[in-house]
Tab-separated table of N, CA and C in Angstrom:
chain	number	residue	atom	x	y	z
A	171	MET	N	91.741	178.387	101.273
A	171	MET	CA	92.972	178.543	100.812
A	171	MET	C	93.179	177.373	99.823
A	172	SER	N	93.707	177.463	98.844
A	172	SER	CA	93.997	176.579	97.816
A	172	SER	C	95.214	175.496	98.197
A	173	ALA	N	95.453	174.532	97.712
A	173	ALA	CA	96.450	173.428	97.870
A	173	ALA	C	97.674	174.263	97.680
A	174	ILE	N	97.881	174.863	96.542
A	174	ILE	CA	99.335	175.649	96.177
A	174	ILE	C	99.571	176.485	97.234
A	175	GLU	N	98.380	177.385	97.835
A	175	GLU	CA	98.610	178.544	98.678
A	175	GLU	C	99.138	177.770	100.171
A	176	ARG	N	98.859	176.842	100.249
A	176	ARG	CA	99.213	176.010	101.754
A	176	ARG	C	100.517	175.530	101.447
A	177	LEU	N	100.748	174.957	100.436
A	177	LEU	CA	102.094	174.405	100.130
A	177	LEU	C	103.182	175.744	100.158
A	178	LEU	N	102.752	176.875	99.508
A	178	LEU	CA	103.716	178.066	99.441
A	178	LEU	C	103.846	178.593	100.743
A	179	ASP	N	102.790	179.028	101.742
A	179	ASP	CA	102.931	179.060	103.035
A	179	ASP	C	103.677	178.287	103.618
A	180	GLY	N	103.814	177.101	103.735
A	180	GLY	CA	104.576	176.142	104.357
A	180	GLY	C	106.185	176.097	104.076
A	181	LYS	N	106.328	176.331	102.797
A	181	LYS	CA	107.651	176.591	102.200
A	181	LYS	C	108.284	177.794	102.719
A	182	ARG	N	107.523	178.797	102.563
A	182	ARG	CA	107.960	180.106	103.100
A	182	ARG	C	108.191	180.205	104.608
A	183	ALA	N	107.639	179.457	105.549
A	183	ALA	CA	107.878	179.599	106.909
A	183	ALA	C	109.289	179.139	107.230
A	184	ARG	N	110.088	178.424	106.376
A	184	ARG	CA	111.362	178.124	106.541
A	184	ARG	C	112.391	179.117	106.006
A	185	LEU	N	111.895	179.991	105.225
A	185	LEU	CA	112.796	180.817	104.691
A	185	LEU	C	112.771	182.171	105.233
A	186	GLU	N	114.134	182.875	105.305
A	186	GLU	CA	114.111	184.283	105.991
A	186	GLU	C	114.372	185.106	104.391
A	187	ARG	N	112.987	185.365	104.069
A	187	ARG	CA	113.014	185.924	102.518
A	187	ARG	C	113.589	187.457	102.780
A	188	LEU	N	114.318	187.941	101.722
A	188	LEU	CA	114.857	189.296	101.725
A	188	LEU	C	113.955	190.126	100.911
A	189	SER	N	113.873	191.523	101.390
A	189	SER	CA	113.342	192.726	100.467
A	189	SER	C	114.243	192.872	99.367
A	190	PRO	N	113.737	193.394	98.246
A	190	PRO	CA	114.804	194.115	97.381
A	190	PRO	C	115.888	194.598	97.847
A	191	ALA	N	115.906	195.766	98.546
A	191	ALA	CA	116.972	196.347	99.272
A	191	ALA	C	117.865	195.462	100.067
A	192	GLU	N	117.334	194.538	100.734
A	192	GLU	CA	118.051	193.428	101.524
A	192	GLU	C	118.907	192.633	100.372
A	193	ALA	N	118.385	192.225	99.451
A	193	ALA	CA	118.941	191.289	98.429
A	193	ALA	C	120.097	192.114	97.788
A	194	LEU	N	120.021	193.392	97.506
A	194	LEU	CA	121.062	194.179	97.037
A	194	LEU	C	122.060	194.457	98.010
A	195	ARG	N	121.797	194.564	99.153
A	195	ARG	CA	123.048	194.644	100.162
A	195	ARG	C	123.816	193.188	100.384
A	196	ALA	N	123.049	192.266	100.080
A	196	ALA	CA	123.414	190.870	100.307
A	196	ALA	C	124.185	190.624	99.087
A	197	GLN	N	123.854	191.153	98.079
A	197	GLN	CA	124.593	190.864	96.732
A	197	GLN	C	126.075	191.624	96.967
A	198	GLU	N	125.981	192.761	97.301
A	198	GLU	CA	127.176	193.589	97.415
A	198	GLU	C	128.118	192.901	98.512
A	199	GLY	N	127.640	192.185	99.690
A	199	GLY	CA	128.433	191.635	100.477
A	199	GLY	C	128.801	190.014	100.173
A	200	GLY	N	128.549	189.741	98.891
A	200	GLY	CA	129.120	188.463	98.415
A	200	GLY	C	128.096	187.341	98.297
A	201	ALA	N	126.578	187.645	98.258
A	201	ALA	CA	125.806	186.541	98.361
A	201	ALA	C	125.418	186.507	96.642
A	202	LEU	N	125.211	185.322	96.620
A	202	LEU	CA	124.971	184.961	94.943
A	202	LEU	C	123.544	185.069	94.891
A	203	LEU	N	123.035	186.118	93.608
A	203	LEU	CA	121.829	186.557	93.366
A	203	LEU	C	121.517	185.697	92.210
A	204	VAL	N	120.503	184.927	92.085
A	204	VAL	CA	120.161	184.102	90.975
A	204	VAL	C	118.897	184.274	90.436
A	205	ASP	N	118.805	184.533	89.161
A	205	ASP	CA	117.581	184.694	88.368
A	205	ASP	C	117.110	183.685	87.522
A	206	THR	N	115.912	183.101	88.070
A	206	THR	CA	115.340	181.982	87.400
A	206	THR	C	114.231	182.045	86.399
A	207	ARG	N	114.146	183.214	86.002
A	207	ARG	CA	112.830	183.699	85.005
A	207	ARG	C	113.127	183.167	83.940
A	208	PRO	N	112.394	182.953	82.972
A	208	PRO	CA	112.319	182.464	81.690
A	208	PRO	C	113.033	183.601	80.871
A	209	ALA	N	113.810	183.366	79.544
A	209	ALA	CA	114.331	184.166	78.948
A	209	ALA	C	113.345	185.219	78.376
A	210	VAL	N	112.185	184.785	77.890
A	210	VAL	CA	111.287	185.886	77.438
A	210	VAL	C	111.042	186.805	78.467
A	211	ASN	N	111.186	186.572	79.658
A	211	ASN	CA	110.927	187.623	80.972
A	211	ASN	C	112.117	188.673	80.936
A	212	ARG	N	113.315	188.037	80.775
A	212	ARG	CA	114.403	188.740	80.903
A	212	ARG	C	114.572	189.541	79.744
A	213	GLU	N	114.397	189.254	78.397
A	213	GLU	CA	114.531	189.985	77.393
A	213	GLU	C	113.175	191.321	77.459
A	214	ALA	N	112.290	190.651	77.948
A	214	ALA	CA	111.059	191.825	77.881
A	214	ALA	C	111.437	193.037	79.060
A	215	GLU	N	111.798	192.595	80.082
A	215	GLU	CA	111.798	193.467	81.385
A	215	GLU	C	113.067	193.606	81.757
A	216	GLY	N	114.342	193.201	81.299
A	216	GLY	CA	115.747	193.588	81.717
A	216	GLY	C	116.191	192.593	82.783
A	217	GLU	N	117.457	192.798	83.207
A	217	GLU	CA	117.941	191.938	84.450
A	217	GLU	C	118.774	192.824	85.310
A	218	ILE	N	119.162	191.988	86.277
A	218	ILE	CA	119.570	192.619	87.601
A	218	ILE	C	121.129	192.613	87.402
A	219	PRO	N	121.951	193.607	87.374
A	219	PRO	CA	123.180	193.334	87.094
A	219	PRO	C	123.840	192.506	88.125
A	220	GLY	N	124.875	191.741	87.629
A	220	GLY	CA	125.467	190.754	88.491
A	220	GLY	C	124.814	189.500	88.857
A	221	ALA	N	123.513	189.220	88.580
A	221	ALA	CA	122.897	188.313	88.841
A	221	ALA	C	123.177	187.375	87.869
A	222	LEU	N	123.336	185.913	88.634
A	222	LEU	CA	123.708	184.693	87.784
A	222	LEU	C	122.240	184.153	87.268
A	223	VAL	N	122.266	184.039	85.825
A	223	VAL	CA	120.985	183.292	85.300
A	223	VAL	C	121.100	181.651	85.379
A	224	ILE	N	120.105	181.333	85.902
A	224	ILE	CA	120.151	179.749	85.997
A	224	ILE	C	118.698	179.292	85.540
A	225	ASP	N	118.334	178.665	84.591
A	225	ASP	CA	117.054	178.126	84.499
A	225	ASP	C	116.358	177.249	85.546
A	226	ARG	N	115.365	177.528	85.850
A	226	ARG	CA	114.621	176.600	87.050
A	226	ARG	C	114.819	175.298	86.776
A	227	ASN	N	114.787	174.667	85.415
A	227	ASN	CA	114.575	173.170	85.374
A	227	ASN	C	116.245	172.716	85.508
A	228	VAL	N	117.228	173.272	85.570
A	228	VAL	CA	118.376	172.843	86.059
A	228	VAL	C	118.968	173.332	87.452
A	229	LEU	N	118.111	174.294	88.075
A	229	LEU	CA	118.832	174.919	89.291
A	229	LEU	C	119.376	173.793	90.297
A	230	GLU	N	118.952	173.104	90.642
A	230	GLU	CA	119.588	172.215	91.655
A	230	GLU	C	120.849	171.592	91.222
A	231	TRP	N	120.805	171.125	90.130
A	231	TRP	CA	122.269	170.634	89.423
A	231	TRP	C	123.298	171.859	89.557
A	232	ARG	N	122.857	172.849	89.309
A	232	ARG	CA	123.894	174.075	89.001
A	232	ARG	C	124.373	174.489	90.292
A	233	LEU	N	123.414	174.591	91.470
A	233	LEU	CA	123.875	175.217	92.712
A	233	LEU	C	124.231	174.246	93.669
A	234	ASP	N	124.234	172.938	93.678
A	234	ASP	CA	124.906	171.961	94.513
A	234	ASP	C	126.029	171.805	94.251
A	235	PRO	N	126.894	172.200	95.363
A	235	PRO	CA	128.269	172.245	95.417
A	235	PRO	C	129.074	170.902	95.181
A	236	SER	N	128.210	169.534	95.375
A	236	SER	CA	128.677	168.505	95.367
A	236	SER	C	128.506	167.754	93.867
A	237	SER	N	127.680	168.588	92.857
A	237	SER	CA	127.337	168.365	91.641
A	237	SER	C	128.471	168.372	90.432
A	238	PRO	N	128.617	167.445	89.754
A	238	PRO	CA	129.787	167.915	88.926
A	238	PRO	C	128.891	168.640	87.709
A	239	ASP	N	128.022	168.992	87.663
A	239	ASP	CA	127.267	170.022	86.812
A	239	ASP	C	127.257	171.335	87.245
A	240	ARG	N	127.675	171.644	88.582
A	240	ARG	CA	127.505	172.978	89.295
A	240	ARG	C	128.395	173.883	88.549
A	241	VAL	N	127.788	175.286	88.766
A	241	VAL	CA	128.211	176.430	88.183
A	241	VAL	C	129.523	176.768	89.223
A	242	PRO	N	130.496	177.458	88.732
A	242	PRO	CA	131.801	177.821	89.654
A	242	PRO	C	131.396	178.528	90.898
A	243	GLU	N	130.295	179.358	90.745
A	243	GLU	CA	129.825	180.205	92.034
A	243	GLU	C	129.248	179.304	93.137
A	244	ALA	N	129.039	178.024	92.670
A	244	ALA	CA	128.465	177.270	93.838
A	244	ALA	C	129.506	176.505	94.481
A	245	ASP	N	130.409	177.358	95.262
A	245	ASP	CA	131.567	176.864	95.745
A	245	ASP	C	131.229	176.254	97.241
A	246	SER	N	130.040	176.555	97.843
A	246	SER	CA	130.003	176.457	99.277
A	246	SER	C	128.525	175.826	99.624
A	247	ALA	N	128.127	174.963	100.548
A	247	ALA	CA	126.823	174.710	100.944
A	247	ALA	C	126.420	175.940	101.980
A	248	ASP	N	127.296	176.771	102.216
A	248	ASP	CA	127.188	177.758	103.271
A	248	ASP	C	126.921	179.078	102.711
A	249	ARG	N	127.068	179.094	101.373
A	249	ARG	CA	126.955	180.326	100.808
A	249	ARG	C	125.557	180.992	100.791
A	250	LEU	N	125.211	182.157	101.005
A	250	LEU	CA	123.857	183.068	100.980
A	250	LEU	C	123.515	182.792	99.234
A	251	ILE	N	122.406	182.180	99.075
A	251	ILE	CA	121.944	182.324	97.732
A	251	ILE	C	120.364	182.924	97.816
A	252	VAL	N	120.286	183.823	97.032
A	252	VAL	CA	118.944	184.500	97.018
A	252	VAL	C	118.458	184.395	95.615
A	253	LEU	N	117.459	183.631	95.359
A	253	LEU	CA	116.637	183.529	94.124
A	253	LEU	C	115.789	184.417	93.930
A	254	PHE	N	115.412	184.866	92.794
A	254	PHE	CA	114.187	185.614	92.244
A	254	PHE	C	113.686	185.220	90.845
A	255	CYS	N	112.484	185.221	90.913
A	255	CYS	CA	111.416	185.041	89.696
A	255	CYS	C	110.904	186.367	89.516
A	256	ASN	N	109.793	186.098	88.593
A	256	ASN	CA	109.005	187.566	88.402
A	256	ASN	C	108.481	188.343	89.594
A	257	GLU	N	107.884	187.486	90.446
A	257	GLU	CA	107.153	188.122	91.475
A	257	GLU	C	107.286	187.269	92.895
A	258	GLY	N	108.115	186.549	92.828
A	258	GLY	CA	108.407	185.696	94.186
A	258	GLY	C	107.696	184.564	94.748
A	259	TYR	N	107.277	183.822	93.783
A	259	TYR	CA	106.273	183.047	93.798
A	259	TYR	C	106.979	181.323	93.760
A	260	ALA	N	107.545	181.275	92.535
A	260	ALA	CA	108.300	180.157	91.996
A	260	ALA	C	109.633	180.226	92.802
A	261	SER	N	110.405	181.221	92.961
A	261	SER	CA	111.598	181.378	93.840
A	261	SER	C	111.555	180.730	95.228
A	262	SER	N	110.161	181.014	95.871
A	262	SER	CA	109.867	180.517	97.276
A	262	SER	C	110.156	179.094	97.174
A	263	LEU	N	109.411	178.295	96.278
A	263	LEU	CA	109.394	176.961	96.220
A	263	LEU	C	110.755	176.438	95.894
A	264	ALA	N	111.573	177.193	94.979
A	264	ALA	CA	112.877	176.470	94.618
A	264	ALA	C	113.915	176.784	95.598
A	265	ALA	N	113.721	177.817	96.635
A	265	ALA	CA	114.621	178.035	97.503
A	265	ALA	C	114.265	177.024	98.741
A	266	ALA	N	113.459	176.565	98.849
A	266	ALA	CA	112.821	175.403	99.677
A	266	ALA	C	113.499	174.247	99.665
A	267	GLN	N	113.474	173.938	98.126
A	267	GLN	CA	114.222	172.877	97.490
A	267	GLN	C	115.418	172.742	97.804
A	268	LEU	N	116.250	173.947	97.618
A	268	LEU	CA	117.764	174.035	97.742
A	268	LEU	C	118.049	173.660	99.148
A	269	GLN	N	117.171	174.278	99.846
A	269	GLN	CA	117.494	174.020	101.617
A	269	GLN	C	117.505	172.491	101.714
A	270	GLU	N	116.464	171.843	101.141
A	270	GLU	CA	116.407	170.322	101.113
A	270	GLU	C	117.649	169.697	100.911
A	271	LEU	N	118.032	170.365	99.959
A	271	LEU	CA	119.596	169.540	99.294
A	271	LEU	C	120.901	169.991	100.237
A	272	GLY	N	120.576	170.632	101.299
A	272	GLY	CA	121.655	171.129	102.106
A	272	GLY	C	121.892	172.522	102.252
A	273	LEU	N	121.332	173.257	101.474
A	273	LEU	CA	121.896	174.748	101.133
A	273	LEU	C	121.200	175.453	102.025
A	274	SER	N	121.581	175.359	103.388
A	274	SER	CA	120.742	175.937	104.549
A	274	SER	C	120.492	177.628	104.377
A	275	ARG	N	121.325	178.171	103.675
A	275	ARG	CA	121.153	179.567	103.467
A	275	ARG	C	120.486	180.076	102.142
A	276	ALA	N	119.951	179.155	101.439
A	276	ALA	CA	119.305	179.588	100.315
A	276	ALA	C	117.667	180.372	100.788
A	277	THR	N	117.495	181.263	99.966
A	277	THR	CA	116.285	181.862	100.501
A	277	THR	C	115.725	182.664	99.124
A	278	ASP	N	114.876	183.484	99.186
A	278	ASP	CA	114.387	184.267	97.935
A	278	ASP	C	113.841	185.554	98.231
A	279	MET	N	113.795	186.360	97.121
A	279	MET	CA	113.685	187.641	97.352
A	279	MET	C	112.166	188.100	97.094
A	280	ALA	N	111.517	188.669	98.069
A	280	ALA	CA	110.193	189.002	98.449
A	280	ALA	C	109.518	189.931	97.203
A	281	GLY	N	108.686	189.491	96.202
A	281	GLY	CA	108.380	190.414	95.304
A	281	GLY	C	108.983	190.112	93.866
A	282	GLY	N	109.930	189.485	93.959
A	282	GLY	CA	110.640	189.080	92.710
A	282	GLY	C	111.313	190.208	92.137
A	283	PHE	N	111.624	190.094	90.902
A	283	PHE	CA	112.267	191.025	89.871
A	283	PHE	C	111.300	192.354	89.804
A	284	ARG	N	110.151	192.257	89.698
A	284	ARG	CA	109.259	193.363	89.564
A	284	ARG	C	109.207	194.103	90.806
A	285	ALA	N	109.234	193.731	91.896
A	285	ALA	CA	109.640	194.492	93.162
A	285	ALA	C	110.873	195.199	93.117
A	286	TRP	N	111.798	194.543	92.764
A	286	TRP	CA	113.035	195.183	92.586
A	286	TRP	C	113.178	196.404	91.741
A	287	ARG	N	112.684	196.113	90.573
A	287	ARG	CA	112.345	197.283	89.534
A	287	ARG	C	111.555	198.486	90.023
A	288	ALA	N	110.395	198.165	90.522
A	288	ALA	CA	109.515	198.891	91.180
A	288	ALA	C	110.170	199.885	92.389
A	289	ARG	N	111.023	199.519	92.851
A	289	ARG	CA	111.876	200.306	93.667
A	289	ARG	C	113.177	201.149	93.324
A	290	GLY	N	113.075	200.814	91.990
A	290	GLY	CA	114.106	201.847	91.337
A	290	GLY	C	115.540	201.046	91.388
A	291	LEU	N	115.521	199.978	91.895
A	291	LEU	CA	117.074	199.421	91.961
A	291	LEU	C	117.665	199.092	90.648
A	292	PRO	N	119.076	198.675	90.477
A	292	PRO	CA	119.410	198.875	89.031
A	292	PRO	C	118.981	197.699	88.275
A	293	THR	N	118.687	198.111	87.066
A	293	THR	CA	118.365	197.036	86.101
A	293	THR	C	119.163	197.262	84.897
A	294	THR	N	119.145	196.238	83.809
A	294	THR	CA	119.585	196.469	82.531
A	294	THR	C	118.392	196.689	81.586
A	295	GLU	N	118.656	197.316	80.445
A	295	GLU	CA	117.477	197.724	79.510
A	295	GLU	C	117.024	196.255	78.984
A	296	PRO	N	115.601	196.264	78.741
A	296	PRO	CA	115.089	195.079	77.936
A	296	PRO	C	115.702	195.120	76.802
A	297	VAL	N	115.701	193.846	76.088
A	297	VAL	CA	115.770	193.816	74.630
A	297	VAL	C	114.768	193.816	73.713
A	298	LEU	N	115.034	195.092	72.783
A	298	LEU	CA	113.779	195.037	72.015
A	298	LEU	C	114.029	194.377	70.950
A	299	ARG	N	112.750	193.680	70.407
A	299	ARG	CA	112.788	192.619	69.434
A	299	ARG	C	112.084	193.337	68.258
A	300	ALA	N	112.510	193.485	67.147
A	300	ALA	CA	111.722	194.245	66.036
A	300	ALA	C	110.666	193.125	65.437
A	301	GLU	N	109.563	193.588	65.013
A	301	GLU	CA	108.595	192.721	64.682
A	301	GLU	C	108.636	192.572	63.118
A	302	PRO	N	108.375	191.252	62.567
A	302	PRO	CA	108.582	191.252	61.066
A	302	PRO	C	107.836	192.245	60.235
A	303	GLY	N	108.181	192.486	59.307
A	303	GLY	CA	107.617	193.556	58.222
A	303	GLY	C	106.381	192.832	57.722
A	304	PRO	N	105.330	193.697	56.890
A	304	PRO	CA	104.334	193.148	56.623
A	304	PRO	C	104.527	191.931	55.576
A	305	GLY	N	105.391	191.872	54.956
A	305	GLY	CA	105.687	190.811	53.631
A	305	GLY	C	106.723	189.523	54.157
A	306	ALA	N	106.968	189.687	55.387
A	306	ALA	CA	107.918	188.691	55.993
A	306	ALA	C	107.184	187.495	56.184
A	307	ALA	N	107.925	186.297	55.963
A	307	ALA	CA	107.322	185.115	56.151
A	307	ALA	C	107.374	184.872	57.738
A	308	ARG	N	106.288	184.163	58.222
A	308	ARG	CA	106.272	183.764	59.673
A	308	ARG	C	106.195	182.220	59.933
A	309	ARG	N	107.041	181.920	60.915
A	309	ARG	CA	107.220	180.533	61.152
A	309	ARG	C	106.288	179.994	62.308
A	310	GLY	N	105.867	178.825	62.314
A	310	GLY	CA	105.017	178.574	63.246
A	310	GLY	C	105.271	177.522	64.165
């Protein structure tokens, strides 16, 4: 087993991970569903309606209720926060980090966005980007 697999297993042992269906029910019950995927993934695959988008690199600052840079939804350290990424790996590490900040009910969604979509749960349509025509200048 690799070092990252050991780390991930240790962090996940502290989480009560939710299935996509459980995450949907939690969202309907007032949990904060947070999408940490990069914009390129959200544009290519769509989003979960009602999920809050927060870049992973600022996640702790935005969700810490005591932070001056928090989002309005981060109103309590006791609020259930369900993170998700593409497949549920990075979100597990991030949820464990939030728990270390005192957000004891932070967790993540097993399988991430792709598991949600595979189960036919609601998503927005991907944003289709037009490719430049043959004579268009390209920037590098």
